[in-house]
Coordinates of C-alpha atoms in Angstrom, one line a residue:
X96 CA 42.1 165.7 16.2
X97 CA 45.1 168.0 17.1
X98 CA 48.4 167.2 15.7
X99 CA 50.9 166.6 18.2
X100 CA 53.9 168.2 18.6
X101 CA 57.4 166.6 18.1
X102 CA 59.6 168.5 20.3
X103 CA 63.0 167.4 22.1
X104 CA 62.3 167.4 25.9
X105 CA 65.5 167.5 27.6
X106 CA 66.8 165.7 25.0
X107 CA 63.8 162.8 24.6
X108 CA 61.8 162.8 21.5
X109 CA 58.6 163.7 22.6
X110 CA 55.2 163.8 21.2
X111 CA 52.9 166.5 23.0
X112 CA 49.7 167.8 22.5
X113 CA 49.6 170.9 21.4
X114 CA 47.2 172.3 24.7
X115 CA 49.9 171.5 27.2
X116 CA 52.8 173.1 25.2
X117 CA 50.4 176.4 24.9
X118 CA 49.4 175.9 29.0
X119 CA 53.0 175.7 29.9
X120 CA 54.2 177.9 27.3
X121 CA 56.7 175.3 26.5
X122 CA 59.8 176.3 24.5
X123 CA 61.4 173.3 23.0
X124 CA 63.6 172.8 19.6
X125 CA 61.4 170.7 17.4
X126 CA 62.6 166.9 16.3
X127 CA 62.1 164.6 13.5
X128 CA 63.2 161.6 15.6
X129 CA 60.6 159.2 16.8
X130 CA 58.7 159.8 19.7
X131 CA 59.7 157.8 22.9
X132 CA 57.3 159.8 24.9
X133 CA 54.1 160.7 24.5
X134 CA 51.8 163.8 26.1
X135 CA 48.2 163.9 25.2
X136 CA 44.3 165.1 26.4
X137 CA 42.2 162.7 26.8
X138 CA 38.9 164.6 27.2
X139 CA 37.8 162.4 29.7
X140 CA 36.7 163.7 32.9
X141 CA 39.2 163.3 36.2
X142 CA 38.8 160.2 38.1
X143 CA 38.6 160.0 42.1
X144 CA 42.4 159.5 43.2
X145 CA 43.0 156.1 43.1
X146 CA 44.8 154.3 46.4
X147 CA 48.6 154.0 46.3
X148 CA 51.2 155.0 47.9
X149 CA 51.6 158.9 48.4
X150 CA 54.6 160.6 46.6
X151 CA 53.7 164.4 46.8
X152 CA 51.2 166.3 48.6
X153 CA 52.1 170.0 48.6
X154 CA 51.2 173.2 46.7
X155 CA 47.5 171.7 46.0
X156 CA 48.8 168.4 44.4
X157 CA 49.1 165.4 45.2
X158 CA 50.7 162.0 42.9
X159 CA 50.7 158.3 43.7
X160 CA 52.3 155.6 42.8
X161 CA 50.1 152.2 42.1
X162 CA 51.7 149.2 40.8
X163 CA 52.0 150.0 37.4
X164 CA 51.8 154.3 37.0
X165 CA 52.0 157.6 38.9
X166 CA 48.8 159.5 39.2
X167 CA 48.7 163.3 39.5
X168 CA 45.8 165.2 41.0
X169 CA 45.1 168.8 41.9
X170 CA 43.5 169.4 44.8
X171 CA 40.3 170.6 43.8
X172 CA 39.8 166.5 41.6
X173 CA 39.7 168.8 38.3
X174 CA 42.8 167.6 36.7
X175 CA 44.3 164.4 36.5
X176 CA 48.0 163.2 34.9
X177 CA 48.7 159.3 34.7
X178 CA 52.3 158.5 34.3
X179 CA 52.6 155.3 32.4
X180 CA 55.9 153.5 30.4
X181 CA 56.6 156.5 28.4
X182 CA 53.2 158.1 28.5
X183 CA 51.2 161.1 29.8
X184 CA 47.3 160.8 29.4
X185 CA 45.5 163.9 31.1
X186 CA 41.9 164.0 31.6
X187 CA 39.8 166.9 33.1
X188 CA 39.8 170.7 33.0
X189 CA 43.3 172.4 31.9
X190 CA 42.0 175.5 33.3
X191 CA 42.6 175.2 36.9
X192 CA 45.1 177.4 38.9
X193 CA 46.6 174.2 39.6
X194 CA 47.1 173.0 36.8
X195 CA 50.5 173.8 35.6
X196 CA 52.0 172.4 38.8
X197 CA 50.2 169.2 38.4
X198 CA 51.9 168.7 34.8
X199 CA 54.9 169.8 35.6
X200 CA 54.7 166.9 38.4
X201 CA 54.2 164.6 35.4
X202 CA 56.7 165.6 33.4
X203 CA 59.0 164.9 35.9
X204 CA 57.9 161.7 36.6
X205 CA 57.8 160.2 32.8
X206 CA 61.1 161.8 32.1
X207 CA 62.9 160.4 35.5
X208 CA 62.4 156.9 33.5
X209 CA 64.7 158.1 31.4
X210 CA 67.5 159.7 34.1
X211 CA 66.6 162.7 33.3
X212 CA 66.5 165.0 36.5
X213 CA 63.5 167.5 36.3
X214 CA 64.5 170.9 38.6
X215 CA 62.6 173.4 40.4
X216 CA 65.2 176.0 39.5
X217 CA 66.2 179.0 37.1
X218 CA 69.0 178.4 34.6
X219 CA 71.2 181.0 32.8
X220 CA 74.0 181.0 30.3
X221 CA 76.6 183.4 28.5
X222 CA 79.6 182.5 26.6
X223 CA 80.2 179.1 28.0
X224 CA 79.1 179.7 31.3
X225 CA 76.0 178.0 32.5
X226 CA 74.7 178.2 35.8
X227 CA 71.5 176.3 37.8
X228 CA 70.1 179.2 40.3
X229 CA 68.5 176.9 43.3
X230 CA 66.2 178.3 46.1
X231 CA 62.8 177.9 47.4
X232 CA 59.7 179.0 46.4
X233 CA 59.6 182.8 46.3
X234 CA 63.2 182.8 47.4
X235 CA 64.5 185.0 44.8
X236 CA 64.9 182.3 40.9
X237 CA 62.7 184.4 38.9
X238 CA 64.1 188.1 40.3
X239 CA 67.7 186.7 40.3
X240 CA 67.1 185.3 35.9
X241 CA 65.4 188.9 35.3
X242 CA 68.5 190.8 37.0
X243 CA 71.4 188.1 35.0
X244 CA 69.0 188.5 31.4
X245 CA 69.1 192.4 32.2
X246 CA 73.0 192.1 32.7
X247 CA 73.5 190.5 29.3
X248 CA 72.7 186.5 30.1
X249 CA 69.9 184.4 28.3
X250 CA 67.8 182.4 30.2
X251 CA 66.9 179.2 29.8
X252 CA 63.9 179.0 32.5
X253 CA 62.5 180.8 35.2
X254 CA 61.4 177.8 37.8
X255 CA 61.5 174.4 35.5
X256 CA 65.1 173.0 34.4
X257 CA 66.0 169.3 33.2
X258 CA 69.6 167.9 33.7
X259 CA 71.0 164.2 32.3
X260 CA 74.3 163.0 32.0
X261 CA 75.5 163.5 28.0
X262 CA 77.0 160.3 28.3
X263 CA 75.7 157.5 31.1
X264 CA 78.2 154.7 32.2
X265 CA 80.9 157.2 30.8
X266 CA 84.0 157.6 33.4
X267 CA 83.3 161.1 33.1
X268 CA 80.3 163.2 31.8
X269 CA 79.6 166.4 31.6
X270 CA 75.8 167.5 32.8
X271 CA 73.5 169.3 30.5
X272 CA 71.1 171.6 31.4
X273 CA 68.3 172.7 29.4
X274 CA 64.7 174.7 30.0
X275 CA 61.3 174.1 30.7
X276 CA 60.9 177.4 29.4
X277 CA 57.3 178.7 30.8
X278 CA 55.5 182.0 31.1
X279 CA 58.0 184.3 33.8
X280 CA 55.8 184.9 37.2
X281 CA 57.7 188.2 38.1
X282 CA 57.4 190.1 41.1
X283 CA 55.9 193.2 40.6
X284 CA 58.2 195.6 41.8
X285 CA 60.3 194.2 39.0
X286 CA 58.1 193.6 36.2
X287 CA 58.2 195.3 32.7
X288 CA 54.9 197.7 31.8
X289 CA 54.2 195.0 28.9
X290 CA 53.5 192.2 31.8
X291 CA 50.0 191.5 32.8
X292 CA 48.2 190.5 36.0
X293 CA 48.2 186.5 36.8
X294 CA 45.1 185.5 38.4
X295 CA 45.0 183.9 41.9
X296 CA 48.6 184.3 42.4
X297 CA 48.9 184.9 46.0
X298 CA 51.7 187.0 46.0
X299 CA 50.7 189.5 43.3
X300 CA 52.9 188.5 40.3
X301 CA 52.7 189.2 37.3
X302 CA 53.1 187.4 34.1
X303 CA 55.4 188.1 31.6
X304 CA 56.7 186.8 27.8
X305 CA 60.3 186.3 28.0
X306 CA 62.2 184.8 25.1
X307 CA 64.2 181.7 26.6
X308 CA 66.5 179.7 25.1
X309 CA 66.3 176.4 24.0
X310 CA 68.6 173.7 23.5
X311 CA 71.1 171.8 26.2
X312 CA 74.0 173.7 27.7
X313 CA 76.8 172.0 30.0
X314 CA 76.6 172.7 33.5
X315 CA 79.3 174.7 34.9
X316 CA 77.9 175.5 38.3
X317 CA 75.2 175.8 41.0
X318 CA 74.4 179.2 42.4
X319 CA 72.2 178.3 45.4
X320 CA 70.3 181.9 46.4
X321 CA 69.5 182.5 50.1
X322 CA 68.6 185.4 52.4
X323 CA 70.4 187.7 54.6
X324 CA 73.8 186.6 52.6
X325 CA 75.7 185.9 49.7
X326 CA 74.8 183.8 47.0
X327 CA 77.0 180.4 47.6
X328 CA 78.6 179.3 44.2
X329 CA 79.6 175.7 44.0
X330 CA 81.6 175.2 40.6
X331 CA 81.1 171.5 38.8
X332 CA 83.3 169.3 40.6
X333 CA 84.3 171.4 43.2
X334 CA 83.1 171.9 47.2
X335 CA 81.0 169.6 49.0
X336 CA 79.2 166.6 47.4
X337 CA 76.8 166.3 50.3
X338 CA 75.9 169.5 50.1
X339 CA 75.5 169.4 46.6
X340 CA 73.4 166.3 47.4
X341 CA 70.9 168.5 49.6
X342 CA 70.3 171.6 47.1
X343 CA 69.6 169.2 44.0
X344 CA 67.5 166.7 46.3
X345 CA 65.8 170.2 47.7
X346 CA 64.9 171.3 44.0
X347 CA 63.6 168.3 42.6
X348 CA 60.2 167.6 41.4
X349 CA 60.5 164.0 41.2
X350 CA 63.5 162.5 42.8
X351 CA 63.5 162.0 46.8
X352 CA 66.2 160.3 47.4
X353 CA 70.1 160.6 47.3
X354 CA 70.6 157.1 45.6
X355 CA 68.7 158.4 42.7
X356 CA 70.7 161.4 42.6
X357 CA 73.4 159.4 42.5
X358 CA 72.3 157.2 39.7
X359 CA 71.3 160.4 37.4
X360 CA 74.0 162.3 38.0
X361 CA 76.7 160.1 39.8

């Protein structure tokens, strides 16, 4: 049997298998605190998706939410994540193009029982400036990290960032950010000569070993990226909440509604 890994995941002692950090190429400070999540392979085969309401159905997976668990599927019925009171079993094949997104999907799901905010977004830092870079998919995260790392930042991810409150139920809090640091899908045009080919990508990437940093930083700002203009720059606590409200609720793998933005990061 594989000894798990004991890693700090956005700030949760976490137990994980050592297959999903190598699949996710998962960057984390390691822990001797005890584990109050846990990530494992179960070998089992994936089941057919089980009936419950539907929480995400985009990008090839799909998760629903039964009485007791989430449930993440890919597409294809290869992969399968249950979400359970602190727990990630997955069963199936880890090999499927899918099946990074579907475990990224989990992650976010077992660590939003703990208010911790799981991002589709890049994250930088220098000095003590860190910034969340916020767009779409294929909107410009991964080009805009390589350009800041090039210009003297460190990166903390590419496409995967967690942010809690440091202290809940505080007056005030400062957020922390840190990365679910993964293997960089760059554009080609701006991809090193050490990067390889990544199979099945769509849009010709590439992928590429870039060394991010661990650890939790304190938010400064949001840099939400967009095309035909100027990158907007909303400092912590300053321009529009709402607005604030949309990007975050836009970016996130897990949370869907503003009341639960709200509640993580009030």
């Amino acid at each position: 049997m594989l000894r798990h890994a004991r890693v700090d995941l956005a700030g949760i002692p976490a137990a994980v298998d050592p297959r999903i950090v190598e699949l996710l190429s998962l960057r984390l400070p390691p822990t001797d605190a005890a584990a109050r999540l846990s990530v494992q392979c179960t070998g089992r085969a994936a089941a057919v998706m089980p009936a419950g309401a539907t929480i995400v159905d985009e990008a090839g997976v799909s998760a629903r939410r039964s009485e007791d668990s989430i449930t993440v599927h890919d597409d294809a019925g290869s992969m399968e994540a249950v979400v359970n009171a602190g727990r990630i079993d997955v069963h199936g094949d880890l090999s499927g193009r899918l099946c990074r997104a579907g475990l990224t999907y989990a992650l976010a799901f077992a660590l939003a029982e703990f208010d911790v905010m799981v991002l589709h977004a890049a994250a930088i830092t220098r000095e003590d400036c860190t910034l969340l870079l916020l767009a779409p998919s294929g909107g410009g995260k991964t080009t805009s990290a390589v350009g800041a790392r090039r210009a003297g930042w460190q990166v903390l991810s590419d496409d995967a960032v967690a942010v809690r409150l440091a202290n809940p139920g505080a007056r005030s809090s400062v957020v922390l950010a840190s990365g679910l640091a993964r293997r960089f899908a760059v554009p080609p045009e701006i991809a090193s000569p050490s990067s390889t080919p990544l199979g099945g990508d769509a849009r010709g990437r590439r992928a590429e070993e870039v060394g991010c940093l661990p650890g939790q930083f304190t938010l400064s700002g949001l840099v939400v990226i967009t095309r035909g203009s100027e990158a907007a720059l909303t400092r912590a606590g300053e321009g529009s909440q709402r607005a604030s409200l949309r990007h975050l609720l836009d970016a996130s793998w897990a949370v869907s509604d503003a009341e639960s933005v709200r509640r993580l990061l009030p």
